[in-house]
Tab-separated table of C-alpha atoms and ligand atoms in Angstrom:
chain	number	residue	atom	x	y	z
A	1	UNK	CA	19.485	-1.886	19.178
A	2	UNK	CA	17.815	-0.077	16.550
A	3	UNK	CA	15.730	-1.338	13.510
A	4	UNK	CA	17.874	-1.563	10.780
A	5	UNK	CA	18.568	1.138	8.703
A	6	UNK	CA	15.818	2.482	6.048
A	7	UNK	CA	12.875	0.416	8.354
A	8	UNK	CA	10.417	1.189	10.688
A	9	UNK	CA	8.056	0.097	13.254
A	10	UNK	CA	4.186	0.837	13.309
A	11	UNK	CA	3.223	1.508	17.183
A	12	UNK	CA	-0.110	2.308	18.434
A	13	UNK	CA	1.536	6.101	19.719
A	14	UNK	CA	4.719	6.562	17.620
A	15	UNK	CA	6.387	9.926	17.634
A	16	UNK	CA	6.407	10.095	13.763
A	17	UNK	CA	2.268	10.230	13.113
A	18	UNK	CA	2.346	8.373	9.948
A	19	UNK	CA	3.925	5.417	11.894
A	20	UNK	CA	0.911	4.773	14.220
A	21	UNK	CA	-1.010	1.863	13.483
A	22	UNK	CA	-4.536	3.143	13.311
A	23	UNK	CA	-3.361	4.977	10.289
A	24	UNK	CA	-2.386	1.996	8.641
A	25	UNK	CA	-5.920	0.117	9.977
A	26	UNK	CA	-7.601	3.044	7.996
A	27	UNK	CA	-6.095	2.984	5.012
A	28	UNK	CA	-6.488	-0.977	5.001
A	29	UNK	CA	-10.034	-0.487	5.938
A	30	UNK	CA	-10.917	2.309	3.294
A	31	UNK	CA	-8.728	-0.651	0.680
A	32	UNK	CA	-11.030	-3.624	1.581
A	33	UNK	CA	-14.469	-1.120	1.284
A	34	UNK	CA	-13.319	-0.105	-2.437
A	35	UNK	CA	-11.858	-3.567	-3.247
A	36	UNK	CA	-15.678	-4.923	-1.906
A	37	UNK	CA	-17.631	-1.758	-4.275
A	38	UNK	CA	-15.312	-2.642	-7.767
A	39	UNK	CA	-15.151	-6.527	-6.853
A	40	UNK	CA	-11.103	-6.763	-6.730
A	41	UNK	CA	-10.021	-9.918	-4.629
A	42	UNK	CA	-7.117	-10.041	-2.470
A	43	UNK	CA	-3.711	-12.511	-3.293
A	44	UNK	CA	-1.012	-12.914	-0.931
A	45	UNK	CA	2.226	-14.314	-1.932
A	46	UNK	CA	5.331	-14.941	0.215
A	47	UNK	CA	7.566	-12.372	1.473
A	48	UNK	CA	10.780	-14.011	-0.821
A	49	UNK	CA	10.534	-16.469	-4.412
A	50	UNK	CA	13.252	-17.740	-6.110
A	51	UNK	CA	15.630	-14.590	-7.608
A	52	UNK	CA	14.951	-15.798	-11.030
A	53	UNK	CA	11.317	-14.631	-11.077
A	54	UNK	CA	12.398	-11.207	-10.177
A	55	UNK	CA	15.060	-10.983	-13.123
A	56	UNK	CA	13.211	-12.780	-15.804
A	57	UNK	CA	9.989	-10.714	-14.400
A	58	UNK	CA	11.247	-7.261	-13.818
A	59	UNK	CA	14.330	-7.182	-15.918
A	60	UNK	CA	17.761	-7.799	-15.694
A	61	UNK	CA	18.258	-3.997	-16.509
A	62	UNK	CA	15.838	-2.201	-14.259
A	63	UNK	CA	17.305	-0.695	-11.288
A	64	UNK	CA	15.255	-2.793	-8.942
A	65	UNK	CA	17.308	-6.050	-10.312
A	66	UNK	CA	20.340	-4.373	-11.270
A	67	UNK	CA	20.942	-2.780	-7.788
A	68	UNK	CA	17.767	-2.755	-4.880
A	69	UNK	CA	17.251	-6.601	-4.704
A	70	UNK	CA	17.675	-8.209	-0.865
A	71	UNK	CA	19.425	-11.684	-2.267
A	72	UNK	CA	20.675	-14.760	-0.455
A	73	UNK	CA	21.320	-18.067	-1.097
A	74	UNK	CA	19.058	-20.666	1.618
A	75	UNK	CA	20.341	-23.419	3.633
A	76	UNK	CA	19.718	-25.379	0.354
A	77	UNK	CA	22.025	-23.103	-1.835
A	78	UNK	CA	19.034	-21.710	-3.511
A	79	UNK	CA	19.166	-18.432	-4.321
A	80	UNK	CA	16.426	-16.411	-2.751
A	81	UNK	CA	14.978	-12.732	-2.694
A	82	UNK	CA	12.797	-10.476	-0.583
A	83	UNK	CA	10.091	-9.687	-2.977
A	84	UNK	CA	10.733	-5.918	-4.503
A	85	UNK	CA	7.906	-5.879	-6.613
A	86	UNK	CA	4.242	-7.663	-6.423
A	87	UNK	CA	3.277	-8.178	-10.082
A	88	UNK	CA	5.903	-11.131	-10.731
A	89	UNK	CA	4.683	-12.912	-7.601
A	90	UNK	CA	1.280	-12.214	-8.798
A	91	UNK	CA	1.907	-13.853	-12.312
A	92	UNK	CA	4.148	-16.744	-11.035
A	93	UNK	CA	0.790	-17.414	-8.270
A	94	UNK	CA	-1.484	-16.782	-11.545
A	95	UNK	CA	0.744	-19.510	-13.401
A	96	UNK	CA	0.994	-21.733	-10.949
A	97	UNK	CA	-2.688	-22.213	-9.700
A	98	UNK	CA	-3.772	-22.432	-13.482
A	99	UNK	CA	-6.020	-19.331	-12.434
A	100	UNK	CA	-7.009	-18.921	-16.566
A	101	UNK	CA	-8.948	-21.900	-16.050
A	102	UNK	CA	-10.692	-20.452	-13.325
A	103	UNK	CA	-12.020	-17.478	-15.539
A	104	UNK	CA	-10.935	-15.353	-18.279
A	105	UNK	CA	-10.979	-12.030	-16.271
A	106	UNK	CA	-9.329	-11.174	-12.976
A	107	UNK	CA	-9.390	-8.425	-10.786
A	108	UNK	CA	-6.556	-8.866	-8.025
A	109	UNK	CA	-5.304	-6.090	-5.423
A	110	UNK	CA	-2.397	-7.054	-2.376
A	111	UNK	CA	-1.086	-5.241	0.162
A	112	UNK	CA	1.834	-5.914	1.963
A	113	UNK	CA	6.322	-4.890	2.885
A	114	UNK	CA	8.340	-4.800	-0.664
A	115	UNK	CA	11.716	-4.640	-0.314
A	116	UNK	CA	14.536	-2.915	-2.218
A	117	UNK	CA	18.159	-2.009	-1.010
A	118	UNK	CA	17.650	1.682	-1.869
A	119	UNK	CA	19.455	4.380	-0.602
A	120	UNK	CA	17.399	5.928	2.339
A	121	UNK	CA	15.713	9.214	2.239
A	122	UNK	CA	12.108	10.850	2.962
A	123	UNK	CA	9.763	8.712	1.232
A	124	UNK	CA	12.374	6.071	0.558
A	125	UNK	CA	12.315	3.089	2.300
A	126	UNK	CA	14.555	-0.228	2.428
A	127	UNK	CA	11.045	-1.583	3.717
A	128	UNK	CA	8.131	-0.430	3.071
A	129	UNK	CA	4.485	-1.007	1.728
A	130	UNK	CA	2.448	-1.047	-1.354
A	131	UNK	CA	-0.937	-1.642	-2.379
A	132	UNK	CA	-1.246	-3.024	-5.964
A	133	UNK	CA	-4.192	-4.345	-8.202
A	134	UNK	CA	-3.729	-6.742	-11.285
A	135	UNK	CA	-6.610	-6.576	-13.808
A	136	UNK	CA	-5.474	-10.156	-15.736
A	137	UNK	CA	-7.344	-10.876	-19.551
A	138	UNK	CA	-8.047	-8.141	-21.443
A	139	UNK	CA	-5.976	-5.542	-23.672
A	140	UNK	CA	-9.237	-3.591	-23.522
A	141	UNK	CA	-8.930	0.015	-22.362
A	142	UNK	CA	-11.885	0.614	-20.137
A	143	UNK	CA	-9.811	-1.652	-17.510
A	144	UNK	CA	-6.835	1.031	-17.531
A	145	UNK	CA	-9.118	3.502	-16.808
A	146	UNK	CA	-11.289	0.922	-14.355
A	147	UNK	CA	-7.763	0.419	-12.424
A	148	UNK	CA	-7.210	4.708	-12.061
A	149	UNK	CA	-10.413	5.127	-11.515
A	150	UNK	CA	-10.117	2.649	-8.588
A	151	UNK	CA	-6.994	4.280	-7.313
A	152	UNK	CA	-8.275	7.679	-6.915
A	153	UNK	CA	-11.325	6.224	-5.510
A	154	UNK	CA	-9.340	5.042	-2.615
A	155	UNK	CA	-7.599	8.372	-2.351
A	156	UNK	CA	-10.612	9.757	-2.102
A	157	UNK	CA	-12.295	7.669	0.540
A	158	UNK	CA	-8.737	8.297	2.797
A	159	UNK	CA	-9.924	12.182	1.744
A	160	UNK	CA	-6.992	13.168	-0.084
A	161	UNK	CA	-6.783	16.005	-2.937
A	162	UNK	CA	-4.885	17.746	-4.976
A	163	UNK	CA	-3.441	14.628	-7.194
A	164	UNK	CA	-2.250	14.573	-10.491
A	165	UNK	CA	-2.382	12.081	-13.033
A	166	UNK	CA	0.465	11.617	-15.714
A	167	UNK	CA	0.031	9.192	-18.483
A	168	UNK	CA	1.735	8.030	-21.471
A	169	UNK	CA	2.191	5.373	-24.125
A	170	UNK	CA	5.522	3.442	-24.502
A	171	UNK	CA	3.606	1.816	-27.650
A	172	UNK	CA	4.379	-1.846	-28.456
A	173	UNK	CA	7.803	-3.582	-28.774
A	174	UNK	CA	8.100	-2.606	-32.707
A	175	UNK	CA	7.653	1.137	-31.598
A	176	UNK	CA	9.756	1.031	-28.624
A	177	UNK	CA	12.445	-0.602	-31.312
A	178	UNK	CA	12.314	1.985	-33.491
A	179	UNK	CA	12.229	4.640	-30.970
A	180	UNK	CA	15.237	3.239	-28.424
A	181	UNK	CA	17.478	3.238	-32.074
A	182	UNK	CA	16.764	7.200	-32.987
A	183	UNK	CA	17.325	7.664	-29.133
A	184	UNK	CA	20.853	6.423	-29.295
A	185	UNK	CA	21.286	8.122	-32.702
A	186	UNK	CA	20.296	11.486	-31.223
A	187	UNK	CA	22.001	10.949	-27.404
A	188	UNK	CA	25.907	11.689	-27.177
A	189	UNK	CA	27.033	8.963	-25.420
A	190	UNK	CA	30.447	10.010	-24.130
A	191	UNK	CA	28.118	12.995	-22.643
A	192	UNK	CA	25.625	10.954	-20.511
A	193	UNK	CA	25.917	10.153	-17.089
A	194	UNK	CA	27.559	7.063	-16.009
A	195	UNK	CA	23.992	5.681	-15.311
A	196	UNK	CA	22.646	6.708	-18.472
A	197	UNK	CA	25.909	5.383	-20.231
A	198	UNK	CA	25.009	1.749	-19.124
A	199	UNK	CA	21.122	2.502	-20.080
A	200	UNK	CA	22.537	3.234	-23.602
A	201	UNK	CA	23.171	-0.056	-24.012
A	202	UNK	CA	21.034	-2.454	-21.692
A	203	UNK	CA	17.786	-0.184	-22.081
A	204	UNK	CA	17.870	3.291	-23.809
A	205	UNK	CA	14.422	4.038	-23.254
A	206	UNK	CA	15.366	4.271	-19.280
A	207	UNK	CA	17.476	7.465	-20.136
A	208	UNK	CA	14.389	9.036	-20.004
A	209	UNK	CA	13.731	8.332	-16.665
A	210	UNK	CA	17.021	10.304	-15.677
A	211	UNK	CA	17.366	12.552	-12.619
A	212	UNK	CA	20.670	13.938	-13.606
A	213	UNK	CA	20.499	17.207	-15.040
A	214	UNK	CA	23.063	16.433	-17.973
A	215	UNK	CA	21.226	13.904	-18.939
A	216	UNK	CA	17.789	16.051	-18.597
A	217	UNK	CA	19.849	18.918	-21.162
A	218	UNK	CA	20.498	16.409	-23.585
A	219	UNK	CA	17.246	14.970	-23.645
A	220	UNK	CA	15.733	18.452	-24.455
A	221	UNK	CA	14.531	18.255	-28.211
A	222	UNK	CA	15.195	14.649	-28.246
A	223	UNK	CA	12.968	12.501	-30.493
A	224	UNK	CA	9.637	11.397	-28.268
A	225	UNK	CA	7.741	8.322	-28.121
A	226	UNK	CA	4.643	9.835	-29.732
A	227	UNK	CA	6.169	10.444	-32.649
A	228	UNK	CA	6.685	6.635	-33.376
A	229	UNK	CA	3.372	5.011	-31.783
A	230	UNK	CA	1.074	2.835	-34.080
A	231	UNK	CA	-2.466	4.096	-34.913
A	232	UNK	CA	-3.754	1.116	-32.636
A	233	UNK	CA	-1.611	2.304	-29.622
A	234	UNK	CA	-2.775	6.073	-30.061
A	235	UNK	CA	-6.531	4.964	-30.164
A	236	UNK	CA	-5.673	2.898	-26.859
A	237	UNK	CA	-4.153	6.172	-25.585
A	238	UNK	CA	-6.734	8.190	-26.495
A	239	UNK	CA	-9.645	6.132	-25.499
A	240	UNK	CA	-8.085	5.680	-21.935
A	241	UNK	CA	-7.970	9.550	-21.529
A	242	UNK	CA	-11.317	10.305	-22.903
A	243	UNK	CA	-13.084	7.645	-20.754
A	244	UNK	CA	-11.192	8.750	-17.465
A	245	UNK	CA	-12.216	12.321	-18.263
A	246	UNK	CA	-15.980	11.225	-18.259
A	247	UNK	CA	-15.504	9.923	-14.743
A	248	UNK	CA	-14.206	12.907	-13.642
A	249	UNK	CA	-10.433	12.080	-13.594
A	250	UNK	CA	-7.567	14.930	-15.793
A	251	UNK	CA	-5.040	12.644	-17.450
A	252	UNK	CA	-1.734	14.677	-18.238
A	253	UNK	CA	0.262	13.583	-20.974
A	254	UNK	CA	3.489	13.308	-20.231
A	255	UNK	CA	5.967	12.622	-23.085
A	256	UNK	CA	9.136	11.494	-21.293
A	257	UNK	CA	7.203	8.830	-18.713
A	258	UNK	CA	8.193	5.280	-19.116
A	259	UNK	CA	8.541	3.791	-15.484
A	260	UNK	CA	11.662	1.949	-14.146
A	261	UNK	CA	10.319	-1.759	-14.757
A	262	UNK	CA	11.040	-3.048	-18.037
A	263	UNK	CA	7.775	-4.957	-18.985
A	264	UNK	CA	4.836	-2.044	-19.427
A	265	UNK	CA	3.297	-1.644	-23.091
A	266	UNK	CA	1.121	0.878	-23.778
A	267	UNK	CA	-0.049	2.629	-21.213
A	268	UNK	CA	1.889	3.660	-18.331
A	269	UNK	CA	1.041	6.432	-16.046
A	270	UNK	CA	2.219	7.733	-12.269
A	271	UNK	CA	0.178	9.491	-9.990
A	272	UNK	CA	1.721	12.680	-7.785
A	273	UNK	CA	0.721	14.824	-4.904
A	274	UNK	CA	0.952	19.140	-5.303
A	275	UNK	CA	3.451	20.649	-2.882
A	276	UNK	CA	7.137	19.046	-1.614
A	277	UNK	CA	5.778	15.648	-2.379
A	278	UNK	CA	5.174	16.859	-6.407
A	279	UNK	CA	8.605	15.070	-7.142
A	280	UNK	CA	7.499	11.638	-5.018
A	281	UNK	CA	4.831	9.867	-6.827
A	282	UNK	CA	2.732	7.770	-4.847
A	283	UNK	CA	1.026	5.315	-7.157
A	284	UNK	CA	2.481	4.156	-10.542
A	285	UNK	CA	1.847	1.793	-13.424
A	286	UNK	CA	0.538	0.371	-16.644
A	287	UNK	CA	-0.079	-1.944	-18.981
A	288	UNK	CA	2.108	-5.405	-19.056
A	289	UNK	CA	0.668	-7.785	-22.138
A	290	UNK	CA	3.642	-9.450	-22.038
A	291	UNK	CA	4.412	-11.008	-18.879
A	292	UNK	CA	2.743	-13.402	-18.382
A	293	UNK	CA	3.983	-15.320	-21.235
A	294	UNK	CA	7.342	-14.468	-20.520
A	295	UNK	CA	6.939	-15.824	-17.033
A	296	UNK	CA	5.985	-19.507	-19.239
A	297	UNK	CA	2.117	-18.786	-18.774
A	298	UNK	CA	-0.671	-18.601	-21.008
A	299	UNK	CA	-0.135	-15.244	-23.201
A	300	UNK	CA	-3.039	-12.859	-21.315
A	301	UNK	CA	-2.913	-8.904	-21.194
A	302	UNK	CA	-2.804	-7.203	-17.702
A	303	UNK	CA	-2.800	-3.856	-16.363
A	304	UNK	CA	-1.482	-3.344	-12.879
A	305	UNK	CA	-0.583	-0.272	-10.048
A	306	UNK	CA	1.259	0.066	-7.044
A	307	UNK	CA	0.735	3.018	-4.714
A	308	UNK	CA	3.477	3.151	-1.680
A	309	UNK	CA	1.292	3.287	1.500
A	310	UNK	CA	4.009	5.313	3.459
A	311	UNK	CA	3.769	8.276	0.881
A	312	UNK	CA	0.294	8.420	1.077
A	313	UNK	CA	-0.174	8.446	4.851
A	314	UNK	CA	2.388	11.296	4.837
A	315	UNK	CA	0.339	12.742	2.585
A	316	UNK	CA	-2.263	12.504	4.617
A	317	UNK	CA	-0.364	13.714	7.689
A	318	UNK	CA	0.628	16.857	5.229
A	319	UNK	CA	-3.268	17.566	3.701
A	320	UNK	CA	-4.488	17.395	7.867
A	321	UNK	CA	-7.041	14.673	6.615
A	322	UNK	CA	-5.229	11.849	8.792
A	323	UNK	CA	-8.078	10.863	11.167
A	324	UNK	CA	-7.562	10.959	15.219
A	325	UNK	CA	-7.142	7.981	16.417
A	326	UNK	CA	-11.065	5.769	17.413
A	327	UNK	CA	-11.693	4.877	20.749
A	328	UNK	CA	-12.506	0.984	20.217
A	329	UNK	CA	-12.400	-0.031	24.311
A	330	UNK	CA	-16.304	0.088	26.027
A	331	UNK	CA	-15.631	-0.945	29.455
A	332	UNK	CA	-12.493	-0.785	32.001
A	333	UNK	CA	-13.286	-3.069	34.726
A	334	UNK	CA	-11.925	-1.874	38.435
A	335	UNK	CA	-11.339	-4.280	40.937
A	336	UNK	CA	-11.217	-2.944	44.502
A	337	UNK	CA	-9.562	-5.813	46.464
A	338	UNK	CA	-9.202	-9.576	45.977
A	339	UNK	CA	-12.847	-10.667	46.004
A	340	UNK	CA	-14.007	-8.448	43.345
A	341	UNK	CA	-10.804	-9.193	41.502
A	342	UNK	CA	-11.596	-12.761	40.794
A	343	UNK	CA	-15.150	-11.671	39.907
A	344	UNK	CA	-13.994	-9.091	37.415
A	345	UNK	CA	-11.589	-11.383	35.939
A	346	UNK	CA	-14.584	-13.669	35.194
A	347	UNK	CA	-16.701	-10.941	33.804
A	348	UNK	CA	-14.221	-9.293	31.839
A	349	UNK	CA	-14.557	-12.928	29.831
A	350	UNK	CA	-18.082	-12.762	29.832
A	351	UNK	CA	-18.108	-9.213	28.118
A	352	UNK	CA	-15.534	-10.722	25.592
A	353	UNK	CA	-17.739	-13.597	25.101
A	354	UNK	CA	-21.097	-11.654	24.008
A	355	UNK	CA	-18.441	-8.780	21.875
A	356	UNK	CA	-18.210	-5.864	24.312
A	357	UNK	CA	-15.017	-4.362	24.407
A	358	UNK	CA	-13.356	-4.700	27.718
A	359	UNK	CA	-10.209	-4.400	29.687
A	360	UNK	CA	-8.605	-4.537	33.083
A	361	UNK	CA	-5.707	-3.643	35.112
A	362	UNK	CA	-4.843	-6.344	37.459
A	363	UNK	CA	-2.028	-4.619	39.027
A	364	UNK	CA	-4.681	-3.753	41.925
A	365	UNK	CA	-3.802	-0.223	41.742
A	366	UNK	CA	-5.599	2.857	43.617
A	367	UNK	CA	-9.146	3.643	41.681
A	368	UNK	CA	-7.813	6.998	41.236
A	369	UNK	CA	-4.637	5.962	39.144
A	370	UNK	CA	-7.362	3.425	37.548
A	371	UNK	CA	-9.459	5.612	36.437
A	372	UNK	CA	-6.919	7.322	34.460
A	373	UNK	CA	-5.444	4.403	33.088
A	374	UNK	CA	-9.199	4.125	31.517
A	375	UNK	CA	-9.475	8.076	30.233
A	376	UNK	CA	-5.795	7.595	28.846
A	377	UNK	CA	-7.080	4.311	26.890
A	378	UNK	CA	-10.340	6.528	25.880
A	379	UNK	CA	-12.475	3.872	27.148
A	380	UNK	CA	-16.250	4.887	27.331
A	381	UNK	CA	-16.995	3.106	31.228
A	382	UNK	CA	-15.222	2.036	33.730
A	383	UNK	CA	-17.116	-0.136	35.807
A	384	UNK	CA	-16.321	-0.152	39.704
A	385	UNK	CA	-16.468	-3.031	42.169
A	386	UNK	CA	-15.050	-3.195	45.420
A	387	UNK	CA	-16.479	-5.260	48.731
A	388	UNK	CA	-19.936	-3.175	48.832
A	389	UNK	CA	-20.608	-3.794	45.304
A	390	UNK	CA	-19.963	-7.639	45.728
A	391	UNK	CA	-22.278	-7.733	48.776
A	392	UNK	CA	-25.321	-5.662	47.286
A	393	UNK	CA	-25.154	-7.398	43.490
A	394	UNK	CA	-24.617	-3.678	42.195
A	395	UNK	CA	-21.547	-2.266	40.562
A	396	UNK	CA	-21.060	1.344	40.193
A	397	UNK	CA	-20.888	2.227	35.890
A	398	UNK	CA	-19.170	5.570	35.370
A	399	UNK	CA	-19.633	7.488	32.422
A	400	UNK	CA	-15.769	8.551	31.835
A	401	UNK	CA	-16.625	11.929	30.144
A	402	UNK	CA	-19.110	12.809	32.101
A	403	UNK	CA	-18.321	11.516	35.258
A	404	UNK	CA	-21.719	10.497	35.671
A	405	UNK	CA	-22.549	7.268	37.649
A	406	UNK	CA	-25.258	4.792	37.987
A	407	UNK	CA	-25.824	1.514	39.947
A	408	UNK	CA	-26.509	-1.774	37.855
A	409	UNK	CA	-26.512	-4.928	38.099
A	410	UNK	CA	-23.422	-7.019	37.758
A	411	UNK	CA	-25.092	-10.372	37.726
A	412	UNK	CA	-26.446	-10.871	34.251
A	413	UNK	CA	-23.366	-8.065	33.182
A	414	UNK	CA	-23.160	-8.377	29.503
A	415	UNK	CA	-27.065	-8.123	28.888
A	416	UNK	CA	-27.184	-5.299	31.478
A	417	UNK	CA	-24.809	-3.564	29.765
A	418	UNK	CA	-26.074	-4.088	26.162
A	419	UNK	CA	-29.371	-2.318	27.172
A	420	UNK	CA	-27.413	0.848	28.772
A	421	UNK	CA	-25.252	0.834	25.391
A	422	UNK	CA	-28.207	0.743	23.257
B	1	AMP	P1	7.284	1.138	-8.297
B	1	AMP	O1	6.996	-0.259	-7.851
B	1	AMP	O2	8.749	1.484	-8.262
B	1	AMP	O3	6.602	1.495	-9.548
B	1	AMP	O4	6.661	2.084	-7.189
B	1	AMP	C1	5.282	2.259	-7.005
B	1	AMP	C2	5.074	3.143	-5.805
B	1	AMP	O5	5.647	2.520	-4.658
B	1	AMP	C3	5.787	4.482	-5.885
B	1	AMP	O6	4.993	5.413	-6.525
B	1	AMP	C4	6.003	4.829	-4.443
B	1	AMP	O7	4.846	5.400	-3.902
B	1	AMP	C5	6.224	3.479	-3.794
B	1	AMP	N1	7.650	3.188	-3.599
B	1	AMP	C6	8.529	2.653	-4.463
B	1	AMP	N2	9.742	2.502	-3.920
B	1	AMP	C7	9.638	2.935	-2.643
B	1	AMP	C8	10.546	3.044	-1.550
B	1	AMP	N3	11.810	2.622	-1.631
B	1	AMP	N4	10.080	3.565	-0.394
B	1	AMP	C9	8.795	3.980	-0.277
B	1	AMP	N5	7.904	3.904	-1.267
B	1	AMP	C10	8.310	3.392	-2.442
């Protein structure tokens, strides 16, 4: 049996580097130290809602609804779906837990499996993992930059470089209006792809998105969203791009980005690595005023991201900034014979008990093979007792990388032990 196709598992030693689980501990870690310096708080949602969020929340048009979404119906004959997204779980939490009465600004991040019935390729999963942050109660634009700023401050703590930051404005709903109608005016529809063809209809600004190269032709000199943006939206534009600039971050304006979910407003941007991954963004988002009140909530702004945590450990993998793997075991008790095994046993809990790291192998195998077992687990001692070191009150502590060795005391163990390690 395999995993199912377009999954994966995290092992402590997988083949594929990016799938080893201290990876994913330090990217987590590196999360929760930013999340502590900026003051975001975590949400966790369940893994499936009812489908309805997802189409009233994404969009019956997107992609995600359209096509990716993991649906069944539960014992009841309700129909349920494996989250694809985090924002509408976020809002439908948010709406349910009254959270506007808590306090009128909100600074949320998650991490967790999305999934989305896509088709399988390199960085595309049927599972896989995204970090996201909600900034809930302001349309002001020093939280759009506050949320990038926050992103690349992660990628920066994980050591990563060479990013690229693509913004744009899809405006407000009277600009998108007017621009989706001189779209279809200017597009030949009988000329589109069959993807595009529907998007003519359900949502023309999504023709942008396009990968087909017909469709990428006939978008060439097509009418852009700039050109029909309200003074108020170009001021939030700008002001977003000249305050990330004074912190350091290069906001490209691209013309043509609008983002597969239907409910951003103003700004949206995407975030991409140099090299093969240029085409793969790893972090995307923008601003969703909207939702909320869509979702039946109280009408509040938000700005939001997702980064995909696979893309960016691959990225890591590809920059050589992925970190080797920590060696988090102090001890590795050896038992030589049955005596000393029951005493170990008991001190291996005592060690637990006063936070020393400790293991054992009770398979009561030769101290040779022992002693590797310890070097292969990188642990920093082994500690050796056998029937002389039971008589005398002394076990023998061995240094693994130096092979250096020393007598202490095994009675009082932890507190002996703490003074060595100190
Ligand atoms: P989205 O929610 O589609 O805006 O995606 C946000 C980020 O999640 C993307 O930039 C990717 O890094 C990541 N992502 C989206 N879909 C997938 C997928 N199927 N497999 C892996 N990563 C994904």
């Amino acid at each position: 049996m395999t995993s199912p196709k377009g999954t994966f598992d995290i092992l402590p030693s997988s083949d594929e580097p990016w799938q080893q689980s201290h990876l994913w501990r330090f990217f987590e870690e590196k999360v929760y130290s930013a999340a502590d310096l900026y003051g975001f708080e975590e949400i966790r949602t369940p893994l499936f809602e009812r489908t309805e969020l997802f189409t009233r929340g994404v969009g019956d048009s997107s992609d995600i609804v359209s096509k990716e979404m993991y649906t069944f119906d539960d014992k009841g004959g309700r129909s349920m779906t494996l989250r694809p997204e985090m924002t509408a779980s976020v809002m439908r939490a948010f709406i349910e837990h009254r959270l506007d009465q808590k306090a009128s600004l909100h600074r949320l991040f998650y991490m967790g499996p999305m999934f989305r019935y896509d088709r399988p390729q390199a960085g595309r999963y049927r599972q896989f993992h995204q970090l996201g942050v909600e900034i809930i109660g302001s349309k002001n634009p020093l939280y759009d930059v506050e949320m990038i700023d926050f992103a690349f401050s992660i990628y920066e703590k994980l050591g990563l470089s060479h990013l690229h930051l693509f913004i744009n404005s899809v405006g407000d709903p009277a600009a998108r209006k007017a621009f989706s109608a001189a779209l279809k005016e200017y597009l030949p529809e009988e000329r589109l792809s069959e993807d595009s063809k529907k998007r003519y209809h359900t949502n023309t600004l999504r023709i942008l998105d396009s990968k087909d190269p017909q469709d990428q032709a006939l978008l060439e000199g097509a009418p852009t969203l700039a050109d029909f943006l309200s003074s108020a939206s170009q001021d939030h534009l700008q002001t977003v791009i000249a305050h990330l600039k004074e912190l350091g971050h290069t906001a490209t304006i691209h013309p043509r980005l609008v983002r597969g979910l239907d409910y951003y407003n103003e700004t949206v941007f995407e975030i991409t690595g140099g090299g093969e991954q240029a085409q793969n963004a790893i972090c995307g988002g923008g601003r969703y005023d909207g939702l909320l009140k869509t979702l039946g909530g109280p009408d509040l702004p938000g700005v939001g991201f997702a980064t995909g945590i696979e893309r960016v450990l691959q990225m890591l993998l590809a920059q050589n900034k992925a970190p080797l793997k920590k060696t988090l075991m102090t001890v590795f008790l050896i038992a030589l014979g049955d005596s000393s095994k029951e005493l170990c046993f008991k001190l291996l809990k005592e060690l637990h008990s006063h936070d020393i790291a400790a293991t054992m192998d009770y398979s009561g195998k030769k101290i040779k093979d022992q002693l590797k077992i310890a070097s292969d687990r990188g642990c920093r001692y082994a500690l050796i007792i056998g029937d002389e070191e039971l008589a005398s009150g002394l076990a023998e502590l061995k240094e693994l990388a130096t092979r250096e060795s020393q007598k202490i005391s095994w009675k009082n163990l932890a507190a002996v032990l703490k003074g060595v390690l100190s």
